[in-house]
Amino acid sequence: MHGYGYPPQQQPTRRPTTTTLTLLRVLFVALTVLSCGFLSWAALLRLAVVTRETRDWVLLAVAFVANGAMFAYIVSTPDSQEELTDGQAIVFLVWMVCSLGGATAYYLWAEIRHFGRGPGAHAPVPYAGPVPPASAPVPGYGYPPGPPSAPHHTPPPRHTPAPTGPPVPQPPQPATSQRLDEVRAELDELSDYLRKEGGDR
């Protein structure tokens, strides 16, 4: 009913421009660095909203809890103490490096990976194996059959493929639209032409 493309309920989302993405990345990384890691959860919140993956929501919760625990740790240090002890300084430094480095690196990696795929891109498909040779055109496929042509000489193939076993029966193809049949016929004509041109070399 709707033809090819997206069904009516699934409209493609618009990808932000490269400039917008770069400005947002700089803003969230600067926010994380300038707050000494206390606002690292903001970058992770943006990432979780954009990617909508469970892993990103879990990391947001971990960062939020870690930041809250560090804030409580700093507030609980006695006011009479003018300098941090070595243990307190090490705890604060480790938290700050993990918060700054981990959140910033993960945010940039995941967002660049998310927007680097492009709209509608899927994971790479593994190689499926050798393609079976094309069969002769079927009368009534695409265009009506023309007058019978004189047989032409086809050069022998340069190499013979190794036998792959018994042929796998193909499931029956569903009825296709007339336009799709026309496109297939045009592609068949083009491949025949290219084979003929390639054989002259």
PDB file of N, CA, C and O in Angstrom, residues 20-32 39-51 55-56 59 98-115:
ATOM      1  N   THR A  20      27.317  21.094  14.696  1.00  0.00           N
ATOM      2  CA  THR A  20      26.530  20.992  15.931  1.00  0.00           C
ATOM      3  C   THR A  20      27.076  19.889  16.825  1.00  0.00           C
ATOM      4  O   THR A  20      27.215  20.085  18.045  1.00  0.00           O
ATOM      5  N   LEU A  21      27.381  18.743  16.235  1.00  0.00           N
ATOM      6  CA  LEU A  21      27.923  17.636  17.027  1.00  0.00           C
ATOM      7  C   LEU A  21      29.254  18.014  17.662  1.00  0.00           C
ATOM      8  O   LEU A  21      29.503  17.716  18.839  1.00  0.00           O
ATOM      9  N   THR A  22      30.118  18.693  16.909  1.00  0.00           N
ATOM     10  CA  THR A  22      31.423  19.094  17.445  1.00  0.00           C
ATOM     11  C   THR A  22      31.258  20.084  18.588  1.00  0.00           C
ATOM     12  O   THR A  22      31.919  19.963  19.625  1.00  0.00           O
ATOM     13  N   LEU A  23      30.370  21.059  18.424  1.00  0.00           N
ATOM     14  CA  LEU A  23      30.141  22.037  19.492  1.00  0.00           C
ATOM     15  C   LEU A  23      29.588  21.368  20.752  1.00  0.00           C
ATOM     16  O   LEU A  23      29.996  21.704  21.872  1.00  0.00           O
ATOM     17  N   LEU A  24      28.671  20.435  20.586  1.00  0.00           N
ATOM     18  CA  LEU A  24      28.125  19.726  21.753  1.00  0.00           C
ATOM     19  C   LEU A  24      29.193  18.886  22.446  1.00  0.00           C
ATOM     20  O   LEU A  24      29.252  18.839  23.682  1.00  0.00           O
ATOM     21  N   ARG A  25      30.042  18.247  21.670  1.00  0.00           N
ATOM     22  CA  ARG A  25      31.120  17.451  22.275  1.00  0.00           C
ATOM     23  C   ARG A  25      32.085  18.330  23.052  1.00  0.00           C
ATOM     24  O   ARG A  25      32.471  17.998  24.171  1.00  0.00           O
ATOM     25  N   VAL A  26      32.458  19.455  22.461  1.00  0.00           N
ATOM     26  CA  VAL A  26      33.363  20.384  23.162  1.00  0.00           C
ATOM     27  C   VAL A  26      32.703  20.903  24.428  1.00  0.00           C
ATOM     28  O   VAL A  26      33.336  20.983  25.486  1.00  0.00           O
ATOM     29  N   LEU A  27      31.420  21.254  24.356  1.00  0.00           N
ATOM     30  CA  LEU A  27      30.700  21.773  25.520  1.00  0.00           C
ATOM     31  C   LEU A  27      30.670  20.747  26.657  1.00  0.00           C
ATOM     32  O   LEU A  27      30.987  21.077  27.811  1.00  0.00           O
ATOM     33  N   PHE A  28      30.313  19.507  26.357  1.00  0.00           N
ATOM     34  CA  PHE A  28      30.195  18.505  27.417  1.00  0.00           C
ATOM     35  C   PHE A  28      31.557  18.072  27.972  1.00  0.00           C
ATOM     36  O   PHE A  28      31.675  17.796  29.164  1.00  0.00           O
ATOM     37  N   VAL A  29      32.578  18.033  27.128  1.00  0.00           N
ATOM     38  CA  VAL A  29      33.910  17.708  27.634  1.00  0.00           C
ATOM     39  C   VAL A  29      34.422  18.851  28.500  1.00  0.00           C
ATOM     40  O   VAL A  29      34.990  18.629  29.580  1.00  0.00           O
ATOM     41  N   ALA A  30      34.209  20.100  28.062  1.00  0.00           N
ATOM     42  CA  ALA A  30      34.636  21.256  28.870  1.00  0.00           C
ATOM     43  C   ALA A  30      33.877  21.298  30.189  1.00  0.00           C
ATOM     44  O   ALA A  30      34.469  21.597  31.241  1.00  0.00           O
ATOM     45  N   LEU A  31      32.599  20.984  30.172  1.00  0.00           N
ATOM     46  CA  LEU A  31      31.811  20.948  31.408  1.00  0.00           C
ATOM     47  C   LEU A  31      32.374  19.922  32.385  1.00  0.00           C
ATOM     48  O   LEU A  31      32.493  20.178  33.587  1.00  0.00           O
ATOM     49  N   THR A  32      32.766  18.774  31.874  1.00  0.00           N
ATOM     50  CA  THR A  32      33.344  17.723  32.716  1.00  0.00           C
ATOM     51  C   THR A  32      34.697  18.152  33.273  1.00  0.00           C
ATOM     52  O   THR A  32      34.970  17.993  34.467  1.00  0.00           O
ATOM     53  N   LEU A  39      30.629  17.094  37.175  1.00  0.00           N
ATOM     54  CA  LEU A  39      29.507  17.127  36.233  1.00  0.00           C
ATOM     55  C   LEU A  39      29.729  16.156  35.066  1.00  0.00           C
ATOM     56  O   LEU A  39      29.188  16.349  33.981  1.00  0.00           O
ATOM     57  N   SER A  40      30.490  15.113  35.293  1.00  0.00           N
ATOM     58  CA  SER A  40      30.706  14.123  34.234  1.00  0.00           C
ATOM     59  C   SER A  40      29.412  13.400  33.885  1.00  0.00           C
ATOM     60  O   SER A  40      29.263  12.890  32.778  1.00  0.00           O
ATOM     61  N   TRP A  41      28.481  13.387  34.804  1.00  0.00           N
ATOM     62  CA  TRP A  41      27.213  12.724  34.548  1.00  0.00           C
ATOM     63  C   TRP A  41      26.411  13.448  33.461  1.00  0.00           C
ATOM     64  O   TRP A  41      25.570  12.838  32.798  1.00  0.00           O
ATOM     65  N   ALA A  42      26.669  14.733  33.239  1.00  0.00           N
ATOM     66  CA  ALA A  42      25.923  15.478  32.212  1.00  0.00           C
ATOM     67  C   ALA A  42      26.236  14.933  30.823  1.00  0.00           C
ATOM     68  O   ALA A  42      25.341  14.749  29.986  1.00  0.00           O
ATOM     69  N   ALA A  43      27.517  14.674  30.550  1.00  0.00           N
ATOM     70  CA  ALA A  43      27.897  14.111  29.251  1.00  0.00           C
ATOM     71  C   ALA A  43      27.298  12.714  29.086  1.00  0.00           C
ATOM     72  O   ALA A  43      26.824  12.351  28.005  1.00  0.00           O
ATOM     73  N   LEU A  44      27.316  11.937  30.152  1.00  0.00           N
ATOM     74  CA  LEU A  44      26.759  10.583  30.074  1.00  0.00           C
ATOM     75  C   LEU A  44      25.235  10.612  29.940  1.00  0.00           C
ATOM     76  O   LEU A  44      24.651   9.722  29.316  1.00  0.00           O
ATOM     77  N   LEU A  45      24.597  11.638  30.521  1.00  0.00           N
ATOM     78  CA  LEU A  45      23.147  11.785  30.357  1.00  0.00           C
ATOM     79  C   LEU A  45      22.810  12.066  28.894  1.00  0.00           C
ATOM     80  O   LEU A  45      21.895  11.470  28.325  1.00  0.00           O
ATOM     81  N   ARG A  46      23.554  12.964  28.281  1.00  0.00           N
ATOM     82  CA  ARG A  46      23.316  13.252  26.857  1.00  0.00           C
ATOM     83  C   ARG A  46      23.520  11.999  26.013  1.00  0.00           C
ATOM     84  O   ARG A  46      22.729  11.697  25.117  1.00  0.00           O
ATOM     85  N   LEU A  47      24.574  11.256  26.316  1.00  0.00           N
ATOM     86  CA  LEU A  47      24.861  10.038  25.563  1.00  0.00           C
ATOM     87  C   LEU A  47      23.732   9.015  25.728  1.00  0.00           C
ATOM     88  O   LEU A  47      23.302   8.390  24.761  1.00  0.00           O
ATOM     89  N   ALA A  48      23.245   8.846  26.942  1.00  0.00           N
ATOM     90  CA  ALA A  48      22.179   7.874  27.188  1.00  0.00           C
ATOM     91  C   ALA A  48      20.887   8.276  26.476  1.00  0.00           C
ATOM     92  O   ALA A  48      20.184   7.417  25.938  1.00  0.00           O
ATOM     93  N   VAL A  49      20.598   9.567  26.447  1.00  0.00           N
ATOM     94  CA  VAL A  49      19.383  10.028  25.767  1.00  0.00           C
ATOM     95  C   VAL A  49      19.511   9.838  24.256  1.00  0.00           C
ATOM     96  O   VAL A  49      18.570   9.431  23.587  1.00  0.00           O
ATOM     97  N   VAL A  50      20.692  10.102  23.715  1.00  0.00           N
ATOM     98  CA  VAL A  50      20.892  10.003  22.274  1.00  0.00           C
ATOM     99  C   VAL A  50      20.903   8.548  21.809  1.00  0.00           C
ATOM    100  O   VAL A  50      20.231   8.187  20.842  1.00  0.00           O
ATOM    101  N   THR A  51      21.662   7.694  22.488  1.00  0.00           N
ATOM    102  CA  THR A  51      21.806   6.304  22.020  1.00  0.00           C
ATOM    103  C   THR A  51      20.672   5.400  22.497  1.00  0.00           C
ATOM    104  O   THR A  51      20.402   4.381  21.871  1.00  0.00           O
ATOM    105  N   ARG A  55      23.247   0.082  28.480  1.00  0.00           N
ATOM    106  CA  ARG A  55      24.600   0.236  29.004  1.00  0.00           C
ATOM    107  C   ARG A  55      24.891   1.690  29.361  1.00  0.00           C
ATOM    108  O   ARG A  55      25.484   1.981  30.393  1.00  0.00           O
ATOM    109  N   ASP A  56      24.452   2.622  28.515  1.00  0.00           N
ATOM    110  CA  ASP A  56      24.711   4.036  28.774  1.00  0.00           C
ATOM    111  C   ASP A  56      23.908   4.545  29.968  1.00  0.00           C
ATOM    112  O   ASP A  56      24.385   5.376  30.743  1.00  0.00           O
ATOM    113  N   LEU A  59      25.779   3.277  33.050  1.00  0.00           N
ATOM    114  CA  LEU A  59      26.976   4.090  33.305  1.00  0.00           C
ATOM    115  C   LEU A  59      26.613   5.470  33.845  1.00  0.00           C
ATOM    116  O   LEU A  59      27.333   6.016  34.688  1.00  0.00           O
ATOM    117  N   CYS A  98      39.568   8.881  37.225  1.00  0.00           N
ATOM    118  CA  CYS A  98      38.574   7.947  36.674  1.00  0.00           C
ATOM    119  C   CYS A  98      37.358   8.698  36.141  1.00  0.00           C
ATOM    120  O   CYS A  98      36.839   8.380  35.065  1.00  0.00           O
ATOM    121  N   SER A  99      36.912   9.682  36.880  1.00  0.00           N
ATOM    122  CA  SER A  99      35.738  10.438  36.469  1.00  0.00           C
ATOM    123  C   SER A  99      36.032  11.269  35.231  1.00  0.00           C
ATOM    124  O   SER A  99      35.269  11.238  34.255  1.00  0.00           O
ATOM    125  N   LEU A 100      37.135  11.999  35.261  1.00  0.00           N
ATOM    126  CA  LEU A 100      37.483  12.835  34.110  1.00  0.00           C
ATOM    127  C   LEU A 100      37.849  11.979  32.896  1.00  0.00           C
ATOM    128  O   LEU A 100      37.272  12.130  31.814  1.00  0.00           O
ATOM    129  N   GLY A 101      38.825  11.107  33.062  1.00  0.00           N
ATOM    130  CA  GLY A 101      39.313  10.314  31.931  1.00  0.00           C
ATOM    131  C   GLY A 101      38.290   9.315  31.425  1.00  0.00           C
ATOM    132  O   GLY A 101      38.050   9.223  30.218  1.00  0.00           O
ATOM    133  N   GLY A 102      37.695   8.569  32.335  1.00  0.00           N
ATOM    134  CA  GLY A 102      36.761   7.522  31.926  1.00  0.00           C
ATOM    135  C   GLY A 102      35.509   8.074  31.275  1.00  0.00           C
ATOM    136  O   GLY A 102      35.109   7.631  30.202  1.00  0.00           O
ATOM    137  N   ALA A 103      34.878   9.050  31.930  1.00  0.00           N
ATOM    138  CA  ALA A 103      33.634   9.596  31.386  1.00  0.00           C
ATOM    139  C   ALA A 103      33.881  10.325  30.066  1.00  0.00           C
ATOM    140  O   ALA A 103      33.116  10.161  29.109  1.00  0.00           O
ATOM    141  N   THR A 104      34.953  11.102  30.002  1.00  0.00           N
ATOM    142  CA  THR A 104      35.236  11.854  28.777  1.00  0.00           C
ATOM    143  C   THR A 104      35.581  10.907  27.627  1.00  0.00           C
ATOM    144  O   THR A 104      35.057  11.053  26.518  1.00  0.00           O
ATOM    145  N   ALA A 105      36.458   9.951  27.876  1.00  0.00           N
ATOM    146  CA  ALA A 105      36.860   9.021  26.816  1.00  0.00           C
ATOM    147  C   ALA A 105      35.666   8.193  26.342  1.00  0.00           C
ATOM    148  O   ALA A 105      35.456   8.027  25.132  1.00  0.00           O
ATOM    149  N   TYR A 106      34.877   7.674  27.271  1.00  0.00           N
ATOM    150  CA  TYR A 106      33.736   6.856  26.869  1.00  0.00           C
ATOM    151  C   TYR A 106      32.694   7.697  26.134  1.00  0.00           C
ATOM    152  O   TYR A 106      32.126   7.258  25.132  1.00  0.00           O
ATOM    153  N   TYR A 107      32.439   8.902  26.626  1.00  0.00           N
ATOM    154  CA  TYR A 107      31.459   9.779  25.976  1.00  0.00           C
ATOM    155  C   TYR A 107      31.862  10.048  24.530  1.00  0.00           C
ATOM    156  O   TYR A 107      31.059   9.899  23.604  1.00  0.00           O
ATOM    157  N   LEU A 108      33.107  10.436  24.311  1.00  0.00           N
ATOM    158  CA  LEU A 108      33.559  10.748  22.954  1.00  0.00           C
ATOM    159  C   LEU A 108      33.545   9.495  22.067  1.00  0.00           C
ATOM    160  O   LEU A 108      33.082   9.536  20.927  1.00  0.00           O
ATOM    161  N   TRP A 109      34.025   8.375  22.593  1.00  0.00           N
ATOM    162  CA  TRP A 109      34.066   7.140  21.806  1.00  0.00           C
ATOM    163  C   TRP A 109      32.658   6.704  21.401  1.00  0.00           C
ATOM    164  O   TRP A 109      32.402   6.397  20.233  1.00  0.00           O
ATOM    165  N   ALA A 110      31.743   6.674  22.366  1.00  0.00           N
ATOM    166  CA  ALA A 110      30.402   6.160  22.081  1.00  0.00           C
ATOM    167  C   ALA A 110      29.620   7.111  21.180  1.00  0.00           C
ATOM    168  O   ALA A 110      28.892   6.665  20.289  1.00  0.00           O
ATOM    169  N   GLU A 111      29.768   8.409  21.386  1.00  0.00           N
ATOM    170  CA  GLU A 111      29.006   9.338  20.547  1.00  0.00           C
ATOM    171  C   GLU A 111      29.543   9.366  19.121  1.00  0.00           C
ATOM    172  O   GLU A 111      28.778   9.384  18.168  1.00  0.00           O
ATOM    173  N   ILE A 112      30.848   9.364  18.959  1.00  0.00           N
ATOM    174  CA  ILE A 112      31.417   9.346  17.615  1.00  0.00           C
ATOM    175  C   ILE A 112      31.035   8.048  16.917  1.00  0.00           C
ATOM    176  O   ILE A 112      30.696   8.042  15.734  1.00  0.00           O
ATOM    177  N   ARG A 113      31.048   6.963  17.646  1.00  0.00           N
ATOM    178  CA  ARG A 113      30.655   5.671  17.066  1.00  0.00           C
ATOM    179  C   ARG A 113      29.176   5.687  16.684  1.00  0.00           C
ATOM    180  O   ARG A 113      28.792   5.185  15.629  1.00  0.00           O
ATOM    181  N   HIS A 114      28.332   6.280  17.538  1.00  0.00           N
ATOM    182  CA  HIS A 114      26.897   6.324  17.268  1.00  0.00           C
ATOM    183  C   HIS A 114      26.591   7.167  16.029  1.00  0.00           C
ATOM    184  O   HIS A 114      25.852   6.739  15.148  1.00  0.00           O
ATOM    185  N   PHE A 115      27.147   8.352  15.948  1.00  0.00           N
ATOM    186  CA  PHE A 115      26.850   9.229  14.822  1.00  0.00           C
ATOM    187  C   PHE A 115      27.715   8.927  13.611  1.00  0.00           C
ATOM    188  O   PHE A 115      27.422   9.385  12.519  1.00  0.00           O
TER     189      PHE A 115
END
